[in-house]
XYZ file of C-alpha atoms in Angstrom:
632
model
C 13.382 16.657 -13.462
C 12.391 14.657 -10.372
C 10.716 11.996 -12.499
C 13.783 11.728 -14.726
C 15.946 11.284 -11.657
C 13.678 8.489 -10.380
C 13.850 6.637 -13.697
C 17.640 6.962 -13.760
C 17.755 5.596 -10.221
C 15.753 2.581 -11.382
C 18.227 1.898 -14.189
C 21.067 1.968 -11.681
C 19.690 -0.986 -9.738
C 21.021 -4.437 -10.738
C 17.618 -5.702 -11.875
C 16.750 -2.465 -13.646
C 20.111 -2.286 -15.403
C 19.995 -5.943 -16.473
C 16.414 -5.695 -17.736
C 17.155 -2.408 -19.499
C 20.182 -3.855 -21.302
C 18.210 -6.948 -22.327
C 15.301 -4.861 -23.631
C 17.662 -2.532 -25.512
C 19.362 -5.545 -27.127
C 15.987 -6.964 -28.237
C 14.905 -3.630 -29.736
C 18.237 -3.153 -31.519
C 17.964 -6.658 -32.935
C 14.478 -5.889 -34.241
C 15.757 -2.704 -35.829
C 18.994 -3.985 -37.390
C 18.398 -7.677 -38.161
C 16.350 -7.183 -41.373
C 18.939 -4.750 -42.707
C 21.852 -7.094 -42.004
C 20.537 -10.591 -42.696
C 17.467 -10.409 -44.962
C 19.340 -11.873 -47.919
C 20.653 -14.854 -45.925
C 17.176 -15.456 -44.457
C 15.417 -15.499 -47.837
C 18.073 -17.395 -49.840
C 16.641 -20.696 -51.180
C 19.019 -23.666 -51.354
C 17.373 -26.767 -52.844
C 20.467 -28.847 -52.169
C 20.106 -28.500 -48.390
C 16.434 -29.079 -47.638
C 15.351 -29.835 -44.043
C 18.891 -30.250 -42.797
C 19.725 -30.409 -39.131
C 22.144 -28.214 -37.222
C 25.612 -27.844 -38.715
C 28.513 -25.422 -38.801
C 27.041 -23.867 -41.960
C 23.440 -23.711 -40.690
C 23.431 -23.359 -36.891
C 19.737 -24.193 -36.542
C 19.305 -26.146 -39.743
C 17.200 -25.326 -42.802
C 13.505 -25.368 -43.672
C 11.635 -27.100 -46.504
C 13.105 -24.630 -49.043
C 16.630 -24.770 -47.669
C 16.461 -21.354 -46.011
C 18.642 -20.811 -42.943
C 16.415 -20.930 -39.841
C 18.890 -19.037 -37.628
C 18.791 -15.958 -39.862
C 15.024 -16.259 -40.262
C 14.605 -16.177 -36.468
C 16.760 -13.050 -36.285
C 14.951 -11.296 -39.122
C 11.523 -12.274 -37.745
C 12.241 -10.231 -34.618
C 11.205 -6.991 -36.339
C 7.809 -8.294 -37.443
C 7.099 -9.992 -34.117
C 8.055 -7.043 -31.924
C 6.622 -4.344 -34.193
C 3.231 -6.038 -34.413
C 3.219 -6.737 -30.649
C 3.983 -3.085 -29.896
C 1.303 -1.977 -32.346
C -1.259 -4.249 -30.676
C -0.158 -2.978 -27.253
C -0.566 0.642 -28.383
C -4.042 -0.151 -29.707
C -5.007 -1.830 -26.439
C -3.662 1.078 -24.384
C -5.460 3.656 -26.522
C -8.758 1.775 -26.403
C -8.314 1.151 -22.682
C -7.665 4.849 -22.057
C -10.843 5.799 -23.915
C -12.960 3.249 -22.065
C -11.359 3.930 -18.681
C -11.724 7.699 -19.030
C -15.349 7.522 -20.158
C -16.824 8.304 -16.707
C -14.936 11.619 -16.714
C -15.547 12.493 -20.368
C -19.135 11.345 -20.816
C -20.681 11.984 -17.433
C -22.160 9.706 -14.812
C -24.872 7.878 -16.798
C -22.811 7.113 -19.916
C -19.827 6.380 -17.667
C -21.791 3.719 -15.778
C -22.780 2.079 -19.056
C -19.154 2.027 -20.216
C -18.016 0.638 -16.875
C -20.599 -2.147 -17.114
C -19.360 -3.047 -20.607
C -15.764 -3.143 -19.354
C -16.776 -5.346 -16.418
C -18.466 -7.814 -18.746
C -15.464 -7.881 -21.104
C -13.006 -8.392 -18.263
C -14.943 -11.465 -17.147
C -13.960 -13.318 -20.338
C -10.544 -14.975 -20.751
C -8.204 -12.842 -22.838
C -7.288 -15.564 -25.311
C -10.969 -16.315 -25.890
C -11.604 -12.658 -26.702
C -8.593 -12.622 -29.022
C -9.868 -15.665 -30.913
C -13.337 -14.122 -31.105
C -12.017 -10.880 -32.592
C -9.671 -12.802 -34.908
C -12.678 -14.532 -36.452
C -14.419 -11.166 -36.888
C -11.448 -9.305 -38.425
C -10.131 -12.267 -40.413
C -6.752 -13.951 -40.596
C -3.594 -11.994 -41.245
C -1.364 -9.528 -39.442
C -3.934 -6.711 -39.517
C -6.673 -8.873 -38.059
C -4.337 -10.254 -35.376
C -3.283 -6.746 -34.306
C -6.909 -5.647 -34.001
C -7.898 -8.855 -32.214
C -5.140 -8.819 -29.601
C -5.285 -5.059 -29.116
C -9.026 -5.047 -28.449
C -8.766 -8.189 -26.294
C -6.269 -6.422 -24.036
C -8.239 -3.169 -23.849
C -10.670 -4.205 -21.040
C -7.884 -4.944 -18.554
C -6.162 -1.637 -19.286
C -9.525 0.110 -19.102
C -10.103 -1.351 -15.620
C -6.695 -0.092 -14.495
C -7.402 3.344 -15.964
C -10.807 3.501 -14.258
C -9.255 2.729 -10.885
C -6.473 5.313 -11.281
C -8.786 7.985 -12.679
C -11.306 7.462 -9.860
C -8.543 7.972 -7.298
C -7.545 11.336 -8.794
C -10.940 12.653 -9.946
C -12.080 13.250 -6.331
C -9.110 15.418 -5.420
C -9.718 19.018 -4.421
C -7.761 20.511 -7.336
C -9.958 18.599 -9.803
C -13.078 19.876 -8.037
C -11.655 23.398 -8.204
C -11.101 23.003 -11.957
C -14.715 21.889 -12.386
C -15.960 24.885 -10.397
C -13.790 27.150 -12.554
C -15.601 25.860 -15.643
C -12.751 23.844 -17.156
C -14.012 21.367 -19.772
C -14.068 17.651 -19.035
C -11.513 16.908 -21.748
C -9.120 19.555 -20.439
C -9.517 18.271 -16.864
C -8.647 14.778 -18.079
C -5.619 15.906 -20.102
C -4.243 18.546 -17.754
C -5.137 17.358 -14.270
C -5.781 13.602 -14.319
C -3.663 11.854 -16.955
C -0.332 13.492 -15.933
C -0.856 12.163 -12.395
C -1.449 8.582 -13.549
C 0.998 8.526 -16.466
C 3.755 6.572 -14.734
C 1.663 3.548 -13.681
C 0.053 3.464 -17.134
C 3.444 3.437 -18.885
C 4.819 0.782 -16.543
C 1.824 -1.503 -16.945
C 1.836 -1.033 -20.721
C 5.472 -2.160 -20.748
C 4.635 -5.234 -18.711
C 1.606 -5.936 -20.886
C 3.740 -5.853 -24.054
C 5.352 -9.131 -23.009
C 1.975 -10.827 -22.748
C 0.868 -9.359 -26.090
C 4.019 -10.716 -27.744
C 3.183 -14.193 -26.466
C -0.464 -13.911 -27.561
C 0.555 -12.731 -31.032
C 2.942 -15.646 -31.430
C 0.098 -17.954 -30.398
C -2.249 -16.622 -33.094
C 0.448 -16.939 -35.761
C 1.203 -20.462 -34.561
C -2.479 -21.331 -35.046
C -2.412 -19.837 -38.548
C -4.550 -16.802 -37.665
C -1.736 -14.257 -37.568
C 1.026 -13.442 -40.020
C 0.528 -15.154 -43.389
C 3.147 -16.345 -45.955
C 5.374 -15.111 -47.429
C 5.748 -12.894 -44.329
C 6.754 -14.623 -41.132
C 7.185 -14.001 -37.440
C 8.282 -16.169 -34.531
C 4.877 -17.801 -34.170
C 4.768 -18.623 -37.882
C 8.250 -20.168 -37.714
C 7.172 -22.347 -34.777
C 4.136 -23.542 -36.705
C 6.154 -24.379 -39.811
C 8.740 -26.352 -37.804
C 6.245 -28.257 -35.667
C 6.007 -31.293 -37.953
C 9.740 -31.929 -37.716
C 10.190 -31.180 -34.039
C 11.353 -34.728 -33.210
C 13.820 -34.796 -36.125
C 15.054 -31.198 -35.954
C 13.986 -29.832 -32.535
C 16.206 -26.741 -32.762
C 14.152 -25.385 -35.672
C 10.982 -25.344 -33.537
C 12.564 -24.445 -30.214
C 14.615 -21.445 -31.414
C 11.650 -19.147 -32.239
C 10.020 -20.230 -28.970
C 13.123 -19.230 -27.029
C 13.128 -15.904 -28.882
C 9.521 -15.244 -27.782
C 10.377 -16.087 -24.169
C 13.497 -13.893 -24.087
C 11.758 -10.901 -25.676
C 8.729 -11.303 -23.397
C 10.970 -11.495 -20.340
C 12.785 -8.353 -21.458
C 9.534 -6.360 -21.454
C 8.182 -7.933 -18.261
C 11.382 -7.635 -16.225
C 11.924 -4.037 -17.253
C 8.352 -3.120 -16.380
C 8.545 -4.922 -13.031
C 11.878 -3.251 -12.225
C 10.443 0.182 -12.955
C 7.275 -0.582 -10.992
C 9.306 -1.687 -7.972
C 11.700 1.236 -8.177
C 8.983 3.859 -8.538
C 6.582 2.198 -6.099
C 3.882 1.724 -8.742
C 1.384 -1.144 -8.561
C 1.770 -3.424 -11.557
C -1.769 -4.583 -12.278
C -1.591 -5.601 -15.922
C -0.218 -9.043 -16.639
C -0.258 -11.167 -19.772
C -3.857 -10.977 -20.949
C -3.904 -14.659 -21.921
C -3.872 -15.730 -18.264
C -7.626 -15.146 -18.092
C -7.619 -13.452 -14.711
C -10.810 -11.717 -13.644
C -10.100 -8.615 -11.536
C -12.717 -7.691 -8.964
C -14.479 -4.375 -9.018
C -13.128 -2.076 -6.309
C -14.839 1.325 -6.221
C -12.651 4.187 -5.157
C -13.567 5.486 -1.713
C -14.157 9.210 -1.303
C -11.206 10.983 0.235
C -11.652 13.075 3.387
C -8.866 15.622 3.425
C -9.143 16.046 7.221
C -9.089 12.320 8.033
C -5.515 11.185 8.641
C -6.421 7.690 9.845
C -9.723 5.859 9.298
C -10.301 2.554 11.101
C -13.543 0.631 10.665
C -14.297 -2.747 12.236
C -10.636 -3.614 12.880
C -10.061 -7.159 14.098
C -6.864 -8.913 15.157
C -6.983 -12.662 15.673
C -4.567 -15.462 16.439
C -4.887 -19.251 16.167
C -6.957 -20.751 18.918
C -9.090 -18.886 17.980
C -8.228 -15.788 20.020
C -9.452 -12.326 18.986
C -7.841 -9.690 21.239
C -9.125 -6.801 19.072
C -12.810 -7.023 18.143
C -14.410 -4.498 15.808
C -12.534 -1.311 16.701
C -13.623 1.780 14.744
C -12.385 5.361 15.010
C -11.134 8.279 12.916
C -8.299 10.689 13.655
C -8.352 14.094 12.012
C -5.507 16.415 11.102
C -3.847 17.939 14.164
C -6.021 15.932 16.579
C -4.702 14.137 19.680
C -6.707 11.024 20.493
C -5.982 9.067 23.664
C -6.563 5.345 24.156
C -6.851 4.080 27.724
C -7.627 0.761 29.348
C -6.121 -1.954 31.492
C -3.306 -4.171 30.270
C -4.631 -6.700 27.776
C -7.463 -4.478 26.545
C -5.999 -4.389 23.005
C -4.533 -0.874 22.919
C -1.048 -1.745 21.665
C -2.319 -4.463 19.321
C -4.592 -1.890 17.710
C -1.627 0.422 17.135
C 0.536 -2.398 15.770
C -2.247 -3.494 13.411
C -2.603 0.037 12.077
C 1.160 0.200 11.513
C 1.183 -3.174 9.748
C 3.403 -4.743 12.398
C 1.275 -7.794 13.248
C 3.320 -10.798 12.183
C 2.147 -14.284 11.237
C 0.254 -16.204 12.507
C -1.666 -13.068 13.463
C -4.516 -12.076 11.139
C -5.667 -8.479 10.651
C -8.959 -7.597 8.960
C -11.056 -4.450 8.667
C -13.873 -3.143 6.520
C -11.683 -0.047 6.060
C -8.181 0.815 7.197
C -6.770 3.830 5.387
C -3.990 6.292 6.084
C -3.998 9.660 4.284
C -6.580 8.217 1.900
C -4.422 5.208 0.969
C -5.804 1.765 1.853
C -3.589 -0.333 4.130
C -5.779 -3.465 3.956
C -8.138 -5.053 1.469
C -8.110 -5.589 -2.271
C -6.779 -2.140 -3.207
C -3.901 -2.471 -0.755
C -3.119 -5.971 -2.091
C -2.823 -4.563 -5.580
C -0.562 -1.726 -4.495
C 3.129 -2.543 -4.317
C 4.821 -3.130 -0.988
C 7.273 -0.356 -1.847
C 4.423 2.164 -2.087
C 3.046 1.293 1.355
C 6.510 1.130 2.868
C 7.383 4.590 1.547
C 4.088 6.065 2.765
C 4.397 4.594 6.254
C 8.135 5.302 6.388
C 7.781 9.017 5.715
C 4.329 9.957 7.038
C 3.685 7.496 9.870
C 5.732 7.671 13.081
C 5.679 5.083 15.843
C 6.997 5.809 19.350
C 7.217 2.531 21.252
C 6.667 2.194 24.973
C 10.163 1.038 25.946
C 12.816 3.364 24.494
C 15.606 1.185 25.877
C 14.611 -1.810 23.763
C 13.434 0.261 20.807
C 16.983 1.210 19.847
C 19.667 -1.184 18.643
C 22.291 -1.065 21.436
C 25.157 -1.773 19.000
C 24.528 1.242 16.735
C 24.910 4.929 17.383
C 21.765 7.013 17.795
C 22.463 9.162 14.738
C 23.006 6.150 12.504
C 19.682 4.651 13.550
C 17.826 7.890 12.892
C 19.553 8.332 9.521
C 18.674 4.819 8.369
C 15.036 5.646 7.721
C 15.892 8.816 5.772
C 18.296 6.894 3.536
C 15.805 4.095 2.947
C 12.638 6.101 2.312
C 13.859 9.528 1.201
C 16.925 8.568 -0.829
C 19.298 10.839 1.102
C 23.033 10.295 1.047
C 24.845 9.215 4.194
C 25.983 12.771 4.945
C 22.576 14.313 4.224
C 20.800 11.736 6.371
C 23.164 12.313 9.301
C 22.674 16.071 9.034
C 18.939 15.496 9.072
C 19.279 13.275 12.146
C 21.199 15.949 14.028
C 18.579 18.518 13.052
C 15.754 16.282 14.314
C 17.534 15.660 17.620
C 17.872 19.390 17.964
C 14.167 19.787 17.156
C 13.195 17.498 20.048
C 15.441 19.521 22.370
C 18.305 17.093 22.818
C 21.232 19.283 23.971
C 24.528 19.106 22.049
C 22.713 17.222 19.295
C 25.743 16.784 17.039
C 27.752 15.145 19.807
C 24.845 13.084 21.134
C 24.145 11.713 17.624
C 27.501 9.897 17.834
C 26.656 8.257 21.156
C 25.109 4.842 21.829
C 21.654 4.327 23.392
C 23.060 3.332 26.786
C 24.642 6.800 27.022
C 21.204 8.424 26.932
C 18.881 8.755 29.904
C 15.337 7.383 29.649
C 13.879 10.775 28.824
C 16.559 11.495 26.215
C 15.974 8.094 24.603
C 12.278 8.846 24.351
C 13.065 12.216 22.786
C 15.346 10.458 20.311
C 12.530 8.022 19.483
C 10.253 10.954 18.744
C 13.047 12.495 16.669
C 13.228 9.272 14.657
C 9.553 9.634 13.851
C 10.151 13.215 12.685
C 12.861 12.207 10.188
C 10.220 12.338 7.460
C 7.175 14.595 7.465
C 4.801 12.639 9.702
C 1.081 13.185 9.463
C 0.448 10.812 12.380
C 2.460 9.852 15.452
C 1.372 6.752 17.343
C 2.819 7.070 20.830
C 2.487 3.777 22.709
C 3.018 4.476 26.406
C 5.632 7.203 25.704
C 5.929 8.116 29.389
C 6.368 4.606 30.811
C 9.153 4.326 33.435
C 9.797 8.087 33.360
C 9.526 10.341 36.383
C 6.746 12.887 36.436
C 8.995 15.805 35.446
C 10.318 14.018 32.363
C 6.827 12.751 31.570
C 5.589 16.293 31.418
C 8.490 17.331 29.173
C 7.770 14.501 26.722
C 4.056 15.311 26.638
C 4.768 19.012 26.093
C 7.084 18.057 23.246
C 4.305 16.073 21.585
C 1.883 18.956 22.035
C 4.401 21.357 20.485
C 4.874 19.083 17.480
C 1.094 18.885 17.048
C 0.692 22.663 17.199
C 3.651 23.408 14.908
C 2.991 20.974 12.062
C -0.663 19.921 12.578
C 0.478 16.376 13.245
C -2.207 13.985 14.456
C -1.284 11.911 17.528
C -2.655 8.626 18.827
C -1.584 8.503 22.472
C -1.848 5.120 24.198
C -1.553 5.183 27.960
C -2.544 3.498 31.211
C -2.649 6.904 32.873
C -6.134 8.248 32.312
C -5.315 11.573 33.957
C -2.451 12.216 31.504
C -4.772 11.467 28.607
C -7.419 13.794 30.003
C -4.905 16.653 30.201
C -3.318 16.237 26.767
C -5.901 14.790 24.387
C -8.843 16.188 22.487
C -10.732 12.911 22.537
C -10.494 9.699 24.579
C -11.161 6.111 23.507
C -11.714 3.690 26.383
C -10.955 0.060 25.485
C -11.947 -3.098 27.294
C -11.551 -6.705 26.087
C -10.577 -5.628 22.578
C -13.448 -3.182 22.050
C -13.982 0.538 22.385
C -16.598 0.859 25.119
C -16.663 4.651 25.256
C -15.569 7.463 22.936
C -15.921 10.922 24.407
C -14.328 14.389 24.389
C -11.515 14.698 26.905
C -13.221 17.736 28.422
C -16.140 15.515 29.471
C -14.032 12.704 30.899
C -13.981 13.819 34.535
C -17.645 14.782 34.804
C -19.474 13.106 31.913
C -18.194 9.514 31.657
C -21.155 7.161 31.202
C -19.721 3.643 30.920
C -19.248 1.908 34.292
C -15.748 0.806 33.266
C -14.676 4.368 32.470
C -16.055 5.593 35.781
C -14.210 2.793 37.606
C -10.928 3.737 35.912
C -11.375 7.318 37.025
C -12.236 6.256 40.562
C -9.106 4.114 40.812
C -6.820 7.125 40.248
C -5.668 8.591 43.590
C -5.246 12.331 43.988
C -4.397 14.783 46.760
C -7.944 14.565 48.135
C -7.899 10.789 48.552
C -8.340 9.889 52.254
C -5.152 8.363 53.606
C -6.968 6.224 56.200
C -9.153 4.432 53.651
C -8.199 1.748 51.109
C -7.721 2.828 47.522
C -10.581 2.217 45.136
C -10.078 -0.743 42.824
C -12.010 -2.365 40.004
C -13.335 -5.692 41.314
C -12.409 -8.914 39.558
C -9.892 -9.449 36.753
C -9.942 -8.489 33.079
C -11.495 -11.142 30.863
C -9.117 -13.288 28.808
C -9.381 -12.723 25.021
C -10.022 -16.446 24.540
C -12.842 -16.449 27.101
C -15.010 -13.620 25.785
C -18.458 -15.102 25.371
C -21.876 -13.751 24.513
C -22.955 -10.509 26.106
C -20.983 -7.594 27.514
C -17.412 -8.544 28.366
C -17.482 -6.275 31.460
C -20.629 -7.807 32.948
C -18.820 -9.987 35.537
C -17.220 -6.868 37.114
C -20.100 -4.433 36.720
C -22.501 -3.445 39.511
C -25.057 -1.998 37.053
C -25.815 -5.354 35.423
C -29.148 -5.740 33.625
C -30.703 -8.651 31.757
C -29.463 -7.674 28.292
C -25.841 -7.585 29.468
C -25.630 -11.391 29.492
C -27.206 -12.027 26.099
C -25.771 -9.524 23.629
C -22.705 -7.304 23.312
C -23.880 -3.646 23.183
C -23.085 -1.528 20.139
C -21.141 1.742 20.343
C -23.850 4.390 19.826
C -23.971 8.153 19.937
C -22.378 11.013 18.038
C -19.843 13.241 19.782
C -20.079 11.001 22.849
C -20.442 7.286 22.063
C -20.928 4.556 24.628
C -21.386 0.773 24.373
C -23.494 -0.127 27.405
C -26.980 -1.483 28.069
C -27.246 0.547 31.283
C -25.108 3.696 30.892
C -24.968 6.014 33.869
C -26.495 9.113 32.326
C -26.426 11.602 35.164
C -23.600 14.180 34.982
C -21.001 13.649 37.676
C -19.965 16.438 39.966
C -16.494 15.144 40.766
C -14.197 12.141 40.857
C -15.096 11.792 44.553
C -18.738 11.165 43.638
C -17.598 8.277 41.411
C -15.588 6.741 44.266
C -18.468 7.152 46.684
C -20.934 5.620 44.256
C -18.602 2.721 43.566
C -18.194 1.845 47.205
């Protein structure tokens, strides 16, 4: 029922409705034209041979005096029926080849995959011509040729989709239960990839129609006395300068019918958020092999070697790698300019041009956000995933809200966009979320403007906006900035409650290392665009090993700080992103400098406690006071 509703919603969009009407008209023409106008199309009139356009013959006549207009209409059935038959053959063969790794096992599956990779490397039209020579001229040979030429591309798509589902836990459970490979494919895999296969088959039908017309035009397709659009174009080619309408009309028919299939498939793909990977096979594109990555059910966010660069060149984020698990709170600390917020914005896909974001892996809930797989996925798919499961709490709640719109309207906007709720349903959801983040009189406050909220209430509303969907991750960028300590504690408790209630993972970015130590499970310390230390929060006060982390801790005053002595500070200034040279970026401020610090940037090494330093301070620390004393 939900799928039917989604398809109906697609047909209600302007593009979907227009493409659907056009496709329906083409199919009705193919069905009815031979029954209505076959006699007019086959009537021979030797008195009107090779005539041009006239009121009696709108597109003129051919060498036997037959009316070309009616022949174009009647040819629609042959052209479309054979194109659909070739498409069905290509889809069926592609399904068999793409499903081979599941059906045949690993060794035979690898062999099949290698064959598909080799076939995909050849241009589609070249394959079609090759098969046409093998199967011979005629409609049957053309159907086999074009169908088999299109199979490798559909097989590649099927392999990619099957690989993404075959590693799911429910498929593994079916294997453990002894379910046969064929039953696993039919019951557990194909139903979950049916929609993208149908959409891409629809789009591919337009390309098949064009390819079929091309073979008939070359004389390798439909043979006399039968005819299709390609055959009509070939017969009219010699007189194209005398009677251009006779040659152009079947060409226009091919274009219109192809557009009908392509536009409808694209509209459905956009509406359902399905990546459309299959294009006209004759374009000779060579897709690259992208193996499906194994899915870690506990990993909400995986970041590997993340880099953010700007023209200059300036690289403020350099090779950041970390993983956040379900229900985990990870804190990121560091001075201003260390790359904390840029890392969060890059993960959220909010780095605008001319900024460049790259990573060896950047995935959220198992879905790639960068790289070739993400490029092939539709923007609607990523937008829906991030809009419902990824929440961002920005550091300035005053500028995060539109001052001209009411709070409730701004919260409801995301629910209407990503969840398809009506205006009333979205507003009710907004009120409920404000109530969930403990905003008093939520129904009344939802009708107020941002300036009517205090700083703490605005931050609560920002968190409520992130909870409008069902977030798996909340990125909180300085959520307690400009708030007094009482309100800070309330906001942090709210985040902890959300984590405990719904197992939501949280990435907490803060300048306040003591807040992070109290709230988080794990702490990432960033300096000059790199993570220099990754350690459990419980070890932060007594087990920090990087000199920069120890200096951050020493610079935090507490009740035991002597009032008659100057506060501890980190000497020097943070390095500019454009001035990071060879060696450790912290070396100019570090008192534990060794020879290697100037020649090579240290790697982040370790397991539960990772540190990037050539001379880490390995002795356990007894207290923050011992850090201050050692620093001075």
